[in-house]
Amino acid sequence: MGMEQLALRFLGDARVVRDDRELPLPPSRKTRALLAYLALQSQPFRRDQLCELLWEIPDDPRGSLRWSLSKLRRLVDDEDHPRILADRNQVAMDTSGVDIDVVSLHELAGNKLSHCDTATLQQAVETYSGDFLAGLELANFHDFYIWCLGERERASQARAALLGELVNRLADDPAAALPYASQLCSEQAYDVAARARLIGLLVQLNRKKEADQQFRIGMDTLKEAGIDDGGLLYRSLRGARPAGAARPGAGAPVSSAAAGGESAPASGIAGQQSRLPVDAGLVGRDREQQLLQEAMARAFDESRSRVVLVRGDPGMGKSRMLQLAAAMARQRGAGILRADAYESEMLRPFGVWNDALRRALPGNPASEMITGSERISRDQVFSTLADLVQESTDQRPLAVLFDDLHWCDESSASALHYVLRMHRKRPLLVLATAREQELKENASALRALRDLRSDELLQELHLAPLPEGELEQLIATFEPAADARRLSRECEGNPLLALELARAEVEGSVGHSLAELVAERISRFSEAAVAVLNWAAVLSPRISLSTLEKASGLDRGSINTAIEAAERQGILHPAARGFRFSHDLIARCIYDQISTSRQQAMHREVAEMLAVDAAADLSLAADLAHHAPRSGDSLLSARAMIAAGKLCLRFFANEDALALYQRGLEFTPELNAVDRICCELELAEIRIAAAPVEDWKNTAEELRNLAEQALDHGALAHARLGYQEASYVRWVRGQWSDARRDSLQAARITRGGSDKDHIVGMAEASKCLALLERDLSQADAMIMEASELARRSDFSCTAIPITLGILRYYESRFDEARDYLEEARAACKARGDRINEFMANEFLTMVQIEAGNFPQAAEHCEDLLALGERLREGSELPLALALTGLCRYALEGEQTQLQDGLDQLQALDAKQRRTWVLNRAAMIDLVRGQAALAGKRAEIALELSRTMERPSEILLAAVNLACSDTHPPGVVPADLVENLLQRPVAEWARDRARQYLQQAGRES
């Protein structure tokens, strides 16, 4: 019988094919990795070498190796031809006659491309697809990981050669060449020529929109790597380069790496090692370059993390230093994490880190936790960022590059300090740039830098004006036709101004300042183009075609014409978010030429436009909060802060919500009386939801006063809100009578308002009565009326299902209670109402515990913990811990977590929640034979419940005391329970009391 044909496939998922039949592989990833390693090596290995390569000491490496070899023999050995050759000391693999895809790819790319016909090459592209050993990097095993990345890079380069040959052969057929050019760009992300070829093919096919998109992607990718395209991408997009377009120093970044230099594709934060040569494109700044090199050496070679802050005035070359650092870091094999901060996004929580991670790790689960729509808590973000940095620096050094730190949001600045503090001894360098004046106005960034300086983690570089000699050299390098000597004396050491003046001189423009140059350039534009540029300056840095179209009212054709003209003049260029100015100073010059009244009108139009769409998009809400204060409209500004604050609460960004609350208050004194009152009440709602109120008595009174003023002005909905918030503040602090009074007043005043106000008022008042366990029959009647009115009005109010769930809970109708509370939980989650979402989950857990379903209750506790960790620092998380501990105590007998939660509730004086947990813990104590402990807990619960006048909890505590035989002297337990049983109480408390009386022979 002839030998079977064996094929090994290592491109993409590892596969073994015998006679066209794919064999099932062992589930062990290390076994599959071992197969590839042996198959591609032409030498035997000692067993101990292979053990060190893929196994750790605790894993019994020799036993694991033997097991893996036995599995491989079944796959690759023939009956008369063993391929796994192993003795007691060595292991090798005989691959003679074996078809290995990656070997065939290298042979083809090495010397056969020119001899193959086009059809063969096209088939090869289909055959040799996928990354080498996709998913089998085994990053924790360093030697194998390095070998795997090297083989992956070799395979990528071979495929690139194959694709490049096809693109060249099909140059006369753009449609046929396009798929291969696109694949080549994916293989070689930093290959300028490959990207230019793809753009050119798209232009030939009249697919301009896709060509623009590829141009933007290419520019952003090259900028990230510190590579200058030399204008090649622009020429591919537009044809021959117009005079002055995209020149270094006038809109395009000056190179800090050789254009078109060899590079490897990036892979997440720890991108594969690059071979980019650092170029001498940065003129002058020798001292600063030397200091940067020394800081990088200390960070990477000595594993001493640090922050280098490059400070200077606009135009001094701060961003150029970032480009140089990127090239230097890639040359040293470091990973790159980069993002820019924007003035309009200072209110976006963790905005800088979000942008950096979305760019570097779009599919990483840990980065998705931070960048996803379900916002996690501040501490969780800090911890996850620290883990990501640790994971990355375990593999190779990491450079974090942040431009314009002066516009960094508070959360990002605090996270920066945390990450550096947690990773002092890691190969980590953070390079940040900041403008002197703007940095002085960012308190959070200054605080983070002060802390870093105190921890000896900060090094500062100040970019002073360039000396005349270096400016002359700079001008001569990039604009040799200009009068370098004269211009170097006139521009006061500013490199950006020097290059702009030189460029203007070559083009025949006039002007002695950047503002004059910009004004002279704009004077050449049509009226419509000037309008587009003005709107772009107002919208900067988030400039998109759709927003420009909405704001300016111009048609898309006019806008495209204006943008093309601005690109030719080096004013605008494509970016990941649409377009951006070649420098912020140019945007500022254009903006300053608009009259103040027109600026305000334009900002007002943008803010009003954003207000429609910002309800569920945090970045749009941040834009709204940026534009509204510049509109000169105090009411619009206050409402923008309210909208952004509510959205921050939806995403658990409580600190940012508090900052917006404070900013909103700054606008209210300028409002008329009714608008001031309404805005202050809505801002107060944000304040209460974002953090516990310390001075709760004065807060509750202030809310009542505002509610009364709202009532005087006929603002019934806001009067209801004021009373309701006052009731809530009192309820949290255990002031039950006052909370009940305020809640009922909220319901009364809404009867004269709209149906919606009436429904919300009754539902909220009913919910308050249910939470207080007061007037439950009245609460039931009110909620039924609210439910019927809501049904007729087709109006949804989350307070209705929550209240119905709580009431059915008191009635021991647990199945109905669960249905209502699940409905409420889903509705609150959809609306971003996190406080009430927690409350619905809280009562769902209580219902399951009351019904004795502790496993199901434990599942709800997971949701409670997840919410509690992200909510404000109130009693929510301690309650979640206590309830989780209660379930563990019931199921496993372990009560450490229970006691920790109870201690935290006591420290916060959360009487109601603590009482509930104490009573149920006492019941479990009695079941487990811990009568003395049950008595202690029941005694505390009885005292607390009497203070709060909670009849059901009083009765339950009395029953627990009676069952523990630790009642006070002279008190007959059965008499006490019988007396309490005469009062209105929850059905589950009544059932518990009856059971006790039956056992005591006292049931009447």
mmCIF file with all atom_site columns, C-alpha atoms in Angstrom, residues 268-392:
data_model
loop_
_atom_site.group_PDB
_atom_site.id
_atom_site.type_symbol
_atom_site.label_atom_id
_atom_site.label_alt_id
_atom_site.label_comp_id
_atom_site.label_asym_id
_atom_site.label_entity_id
_atom_site.label_seq_id
_atom_site.pdbx_PDB_ins_code
_atom_site.Cartn_x
_atom_site.Cartn_y
_atom_site.Cartn_z
_atom_site.occupancy
_atom_site.B_iso_or_equiv
_atom_site.pdbx_formal_charge
_atom_site.auth_seq_id
_atom_site.auth_comp_id
_atom_site.auth_asym_id
_atom_site.auth_atom_id
_atom_site.pdbx_PDB_model_num
ATOM 1   C CA . GLY A 1 268 ? -1.928  45.872 19.977 1.00 0.00 ? 268 GLY A CA 1
ATOM 2   C CA . ILE A 1 269 ? 0.022   47.917 22.515 1.00 0.00 ? 269 ILE A CA 1
ATOM 3   C CA . ALA A 1 270 ? 3.094   45.716 22.194 1.00 0.00 ? 270 ALA A CA 1
ATOM 4   C CA . GLY A 1 271 ? 3.356   46.005 18.424 1.00 0.00 ? 271 GLY A CA 1
ATOM 5   C CA . GLN A 1 272 ? 5.924   43.828 16.706 1.00 0.00 ? 272 GLN A CA 1
ATOM 6   C CA . GLN A 1 273 ? 9.462   45.115 16.631 1.00 0.00 ? 273 GLN A CA 1
ATOM 7   C CA . SER A 1 274 ? 10.016  47.788 14.028 1.00 0.00 ? 274 SER A CA 1
ATOM 8   C CA . ARG A 1 275 ? 13.171  48.468 12.098 1.00 0.00 ? 275 ARG A CA 1
ATOM 9   C CA . LEU A 1 276 ? 12.498  52.177 11.514 1.00 0.00 ? 276 LEU A CA 1
ATOM 10  C CA . PRO A 1 277 ? 15.719  54.203 11.412 1.00 0.00 ? 277 PRO A CA 1
ATOM 11  C CA . VAL A 1 278 ? 15.572  57.416 13.420 1.00 0.00 ? 278 VAL A CA 1
ATOM 12  C CA . ASP A 1 279 ? 16.141  60.313 11.038 1.00 0.00 ? 279 ASP A CA 1
ATOM 13  C CA . ALA A 1 280 ? 17.745  63.645 11.646 1.00 0.00 ? 280 ALA A CA 1
ATOM 14  C CA . GLY A 1 281 ? 14.567  65.415 10.552 1.00 0.00 ? 281 GLY A CA 1
ATOM 15  C CA . LEU A 1 282 ? 14.276  67.332 13.830 1.00 0.00 ? 282 LEU A CA 1
ATOM 16  C CA . VAL A 1 283 ? 16.469  70.390 13.371 1.00 0.00 ? 283 VAL A CA 1
ATOM 17  C CA . GLY A 1 284 ? 18.044  71.674 16.562 1.00 0.00 ? 284 GLY A CA 1
ATOM 18  C CA . ARG A 1 285 ? 16.854  70.608 20.009 1.00 0.00 ? 285 ARG A CA 1
ATOM 19  C CA . ASP A 1 286 ? 20.031  68.525 20.430 1.00 0.00 ? 286 ASP A CA 1
ATOM 20  C CA . ARG A 1 287 ? 19.907  68.813 24.204 1.00 0.00 ? 287 ARG A CA 1
ATOM 21  C CA . GLU A 1 288 ? 16.238  67.862 24.351 1.00 0.00 ? 288 GLU A CA 1
ATOM 22  C CA . GLN A 1 289 ? 16.791  64.892 22.031 1.00 0.00 ? 289 GLN A CA 1
ATOM 23  C CA . GLN A 1 290 ? 19.668  63.702 24.195 1.00 0.00 ? 290 GLN A CA 1
ATOM 24  C CA . LEU A 1 291 ? 17.580  64.004 27.365 1.00 0.00 ? 291 LEU A CA 1
ATOM 25  C CA . LEU A 1 292 ? 14.752  62.086 25.712 1.00 0.00 ? 292 LEU A CA 1
ATOM 26  C CA . GLN A 1 293 ? 17.120  59.307 24.658 1.00 0.00 ? 293 GLN A CA 1
ATOM 27  C CA . GLU A 1 294 ? 18.529  59.105 28.184 1.00 0.00 ? 294 GLU A CA 1
ATOM 28  C CA . ALA A 1 295 ? 15.047  58.982 29.736 1.00 0.00 ? 295 ALA A CA 1
ATOM 29  C CA . MET A 1 296 ? 14.005  56.216 27.348 1.00 0.00 ? 296 MET A CA 1
ATOM 30  C CA . ALA A 1 297 ? 17.167  54.259 28.113 1.00 0.00 ? 297 ALA A CA 1
ATOM 31  C CA . ARG A 1 298 ? 16.563  54.494 31.869 1.00 0.00 ? 298 ARG A CA 1
ATOM 32  C CA . ALA A 1 299 ? 12.935  53.482 31.496 1.00 0.00 ? 299 ALA A CA 1
ATOM 33  C CA . PHE A 1 300 ? 13.459  50.625 29.045 1.00 0.00 ? 300 PHE A CA 1
ATOM 34  C CA . ASP A 1 301 ? 16.918  49.268 29.926 1.00 0.00 ? 301 ASP A CA 1
ATOM 35  C CA . GLU A 1 302 ? 16.719  49.690 33.697 1.00 0.00 ? 302 GLU A CA 1
ATOM 36  C CA . SER A 1 303 ? 12.949  49.119 34.070 1.00 0.00 ? 303 SER A CA 1
ATOM 37  C CA . ARG A 1 304 ? 12.472  52.453 35.845 1.00 0.00 ? 304 ARG A CA 1
ATOM 38  C CA . SER A 1 305 ? 9.156   53.918 34.730 1.00 0.00 ? 305 SER A CA 1
ATOM 39  C CA . ARG A 1 306 ? 8.829   57.662 34.410 1.00 0.00 ? 306 ARG A CA 1
ATOM 40  C CA . VAL A 1 307 ? 6.923   60.546 32.833 1.00 0.00 ? 307 VAL A CA 1
ATOM 41  C CA . VAL A 1 308 ? 8.655   63.067 30.622 1.00 0.00 ? 308 VAL A CA 1
ATOM 42  C CA . LEU A 1 309 ? 6.604   66.249 30.261 1.00 0.00 ? 309 LEU A CA 1
ATOM 43  C CA . VAL A 1 310 ? 7.514   68.432 27.290 1.00 0.00 ? 310 VAL A CA 1
ATOM 44  C CA . ARG A 1 311 ? 6.322   71.968 28.003 1.00 0.00 ? 311 ARG A CA 1
ATOM 45  C CA . GLY A 1 312 ? 6.340   74.967 25.721 1.00 0.00 ? 312 GLY A CA 1
ATOM 46  C CA . ASP A 1 313 ? 4.327   77.627 23.967 1.00 0.00 ? 313 ASP A CA 1
ATOM 47  C CA . PRO A 1 314 ? 2.307   76.815 20.830 1.00 0.00 ? 314 PRO A CA 1
ATOM 48  C CA . GLY A 1 315 ? 4.394   76.158 17.748 1.00 0.00 ? 315 GLY A CA 1
ATOM 49  C CA . MET A 1 316 ? 7.594   75.257 19.599 1.00 0.00 ? 316 MET A CA 1
ATOM 50  C CA . GLY A 1 317 ? 7.682   71.649 18.338 1.00 0.00 ? 317 GLY A CA 1
ATOM 51  C CA . LYS A 1 318 ? 6.078   69.636 21.145 1.00 0.00 ? 318 LYS A CA 1
ATOM 52  C CA . SER A 1 319 ? 4.206   67.347 18.781 1.00 0.00 ? 319 SER A CA 1
ATOM 53  C CA . ARG A 1 320 ? 7.419   66.871 16.791 1.00 0.00 ? 320 ARG A CA 1
ATOM 54  C CA . MET A 1 321 ? 9.070   65.566 19.944 1.00 0.00 ? 321 MET A CA 1
ATOM 55  C CA . LEU A 1 322 ? 6.273   62.996 20.207 1.00 0.00 ? 322 LEU A CA 1
ATOM 56  C CA . GLN A 1 323 ? 6.911   61.891 16.618 1.00 0.00 ? 323 GLN A CA 1
ATOM 57  C CA . LEU A 1 324 ? 10.605  61.544 17.356 1.00 0.00 ? 324 LEU A CA 1
ATOM 58  C CA . ALA A 1 325 ? 9.855   59.555 20.509 1.00 0.00 ? 325 ALA A CA 1
ATOM 59  C CA . ALA A 1 326 ? 7.556   57.218 18.566 1.00 0.00 ? 326 ALA A CA 1
ATOM 60  C CA . ALA A 1 327 ? 10.306  56.485 16.031 1.00 0.00 ? 327 ALA A CA 1
ATOM 61  C CA . MET A 1 328 ? 12.896  55.976 18.784 1.00 0.00 ? 328 MET A CA 1
ATOM 62  C CA . ALA A 1 329 ? 10.592  53.659 20.734 1.00 0.00 ? 329 ALA A CA 1
ATOM 63  C CA . ARG A 1 330 ? 9.766   51.533 17.690 1.00 0.00 ? 330 ARG A CA 1
ATOM 64  C CA . GLN A 1 331 ? 13.462  51.276 16.807 1.00 0.00 ? 331 GLN A CA 1
ATOM 65  C CA . ARG A 1 332 ? 14.002  49.823 20.297 1.00 0.00 ? 332 ARG A CA 1
ATOM 66  C CA . GLY A 1 333 ? 11.207  47.288 19.773 1.00 0.00 ? 333 GLY A CA 1
ATOM 67  C CA . ALA A 1 334 ? 8.780   49.002 22.150 1.00 0.00 ? 334 ALA A CA 1
ATOM 68  C CA . GLY A 1 335 ? 5.019   49.044 21.887 1.00 0.00 ? 335 GLY A CA 1
ATOM 69  C CA . ILE A 1 336 ? 3.207   52.344 21.364 1.00 0.00 ? 336 ILE A CA 1
ATOM 70  C CA . LEU A 1 337 ? 0.059   53.630 23.024 1.00 0.00 ? 337 LEU A CA 1
ATOM 71  C CA . ARG A 1 338 ? -0.943  57.064 21.759 1.00 0.00 ? 338 ARG A CA 1
ATOM 72  C CA . ALA A 1 339 ? -3.803  59.537 22.036 1.00 0.00 ? 339 ALA A CA 1
ATOM 73  C CA . ASP A 1 340 ? -4.501  63.262 21.907 1.00 0.00 ? 340 ASP A CA 1
ATOM 74  C CA . ALA A 1 341 ? -6.520  65.290 24.382 1.00 0.00 ? 341 ALA A CA 1
ATOM 75  C CA . TYR A 1 342 ? -9.021  67.858 23.113 1.00 0.00 ? 342 TYR A CA 1
ATOM 76  C CA . GLU A 1 343 ? -10.392 70.957 24.766 1.00 0.00 ? 343 GLU A CA 1
ATOM 77  C CA . SER A 1 344 ? -13.945 70.041 23.794 1.00 0.00 ? 344 SER A CA 1
ATOM 78  C CA . GLU A 1 345 ? -13.632 66.648 25.502 1.00 0.00 ? 345 GLU A CA 1
ATOM 79  C CA . MET A 1 346 ? -12.313 67.634 28.916 1.00 0.00 ? 346 MET A CA 1
ATOM 80  C CA . LEU A 1 347 ? -15.587 66.382 30.394 1.00 0.00 ? 347 LEU A CA 1
ATOM 81  C CA . ARG A 1 348 ? -15.402 62.923 28.799 1.00 0.00 ? 348 ARG A CA 1
ATOM 82  C CA . PRO A 1 349 ? -14.393 60.422 31.535 1.00 0.00 ? 349 PRO A CA 1
ATOM 83  C CA . PHE A 1 350 ? -11.112 58.644 30.760 1.00 0.00 ? 350 PHE A CA 1
ATOM 84  C CA . GLY A 1 351 ? -11.286 60.213 27.294 1.00 0.00 ? 351 GLY A CA 1
ATOM 85  C CA . VAL A 1 352 ? -7.524  60.090 26.620 1.00 0.00 ? 352 VAL A CA 1
ATOM 86  C CA . TRP A 1 353 ? -7.192  56.450 27.680 1.00 0.00 ? 353 TRP A CA 1
ATOM 87  C CA . ASN A 1 354 ? -10.364 55.523 25.797 1.00 0.00 ? 354 ASN A CA 1
ATOM 88  C CA . ASP A 1 355 ? -8.981  56.904 22.535 1.00 0.00 ? 355 ASP A CA 1
ATOM 89  C CA . ALA A 1 356 ? -5.578  55.284 23.061 1.00 0.00 ? 356 ALA A CA 1
ATOM 90  C CA . LEU A 1 357 ? -7.034  51.848 23.762 1.00 0.00 ? 357 LEU A CA 1
ATOM 91  C CA . ARG A 1 358 ? -9.608  51.976 20.965 1.00 0.00 ? 358 ARG A CA 1
ATOM 92  C CA . ARG A 1 359 ? -6.735  52.613 18.564 1.00 0.00 ? 359 ARG A CA 1
ATOM 93  C CA . ALA A 1 360 ? -4.263  50.068 19.990 1.00 0.00 ? 360 ALA A CA 1
ATOM 94  C CA . LEU A 1 361 ? -6.465  47.250 21.300 1.00 0.00 ? 361 LEU A CA 1
ATOM 95  C CA . PRO A 1 362 ? -9.847  47.383 19.580 1.00 0.00 ? 362 PRO A CA 1
ATOM 96  C CA . GLY A 1 363 ? -10.703 43.745 20.317 1.00 0.00 ? 363 GLY A CA 1
ATOM 97  C CA . ASN A 1 364 ? -8.997  43.205 23.666 1.00 0.00 ? 364 ASN A CA 1
ATOM 98  C CA . PRO A 1 365 ? -11.541 42.188 26.372 1.00 0.00 ? 365 PRO A CA 1
ATOM 99  C CA . ALA A 1 366 ? -9.803  44.259 29.042 1.00 0.00 ? 366 ALA A CA 1
ATOM 100 C CA . SER A 1 367 ? -9.751  47.382 26.890 1.00 0.00 ? 367 SER A CA 1
ATOM 101 C CA . GLU A 1 368 ? -13.420 46.785 25.998 1.00 0.00 ? 368 GLU A CA 1
ATOM 102 C CA . MET A 1 369 ? -14.209 47.022 29.749 1.00 0.00 ? 369 MET A CA 1
ATOM 103 C CA . ILE A 1 370 ? -12.849 50.564 29.727 1.00 0.00 ? 370 ILE A CA 1
ATOM 104 C CA . THR A 1 371 ? -13.966 51.725 26.298 1.00 0.00 ? 371 THR A CA 1
ATOM 105 C CA . GLY A 1 372 ? -17.337 49.950 26.147 1.00 0.00 ? 372 GLY A CA 1
ATOM 106 C CA . SER A 1 373 ? -20.699 51.612 26.669 1.00 0.00 ? 373 SER A CA 1
ATOM 107 C CA . GLU A 1 374 ? -21.210 49.896 30.046 1.00 0.00 ? 374 GLU A CA 1
ATOM 108 C CA . ARG A 1 375 ? -19.018 52.122 32.159 1.00 0.00 ? 375 ARG A CA 1
ATOM 109 C CA . ILE A 1 376 ? -17.190 50.438 35.032 1.00 0.00 ? 376 ILE A CA 1
ATOM 110 C CA . SER A 1 377 ? -16.230 52.088 38.298 1.00 0.00 ? 377 SER A CA 1
ATOM 111 C CA . ARG A 1 378 ? -13.276 54.426 38.636 1.00 0.00 ? 378 ARG A CA 1
ATOM 112 C CA . ASP A 1 379 ? -11.318 51.909 40.721 1.00 0.00 ? 379 ASP A CA 1
ATOM 113 C CA . GLN A 1 380 ? -12.045 49.167 38.187 1.00 0.00 ? 380 GLN A CA 1
ATOM 114 C CA . VAL A 1 381 ? -10.760 51.379 35.362 1.00 0.00 ? 381 VAL A CA 1
ATOM 115 C CA . PHE A 1 382 ? -7.566  52.111 37.313 1.00 0.00 ? 382 PHE A CA 1
ATOM 116 C CA . SER A 1 383 ? -7.042  48.417 38.047 1.00 0.00 ? 383 SER A CA 1
ATOM 117 C CA . THR A 1 384 ? -7.775  47.330 34.473 1.00 0.00 ? 384 THR A CA 1
ATOM 118 C CA . LEU A 1 385 ? -5.397  49.941 33.049 1.00 0.00 ? 385 LEU A CA 1
ATOM 119 C CA . ALA A 1 386 ? -2.681  48.784 35.425 1.00 0.00 ? 386 ALA A CA 1
ATOM 120 C CA . ASP A 1 387 ? -3.255  45.168 34.356 1.00 0.00 ? 387 ASP A CA 1
ATOM 121 C CA . LEU A 1 388 ? -3.079  46.106 30.664 1.00 0.00 ? 388 LEU A CA 1
ATOM 122 C CA . VAL A 1 389 ? 0.188   47.966 31.182 1.00 0.00 ? 389 VAL A CA 1
ATOM 123 C CA . GLN A 1 390 ? 1.623   45.053 33.170 1.00 0.00 ? 390 GLN A CA 1
ATOM 124 C CA . GLU A 1 391 ? 0.589   42.587 30.470 1.00 0.00 ? 391 GLU A CA 1
ATOM 125 C CA . SER A 1 392 ? 2.191   44.741 27.778 1.00 0.00 ? 392 SER A CA 1
#
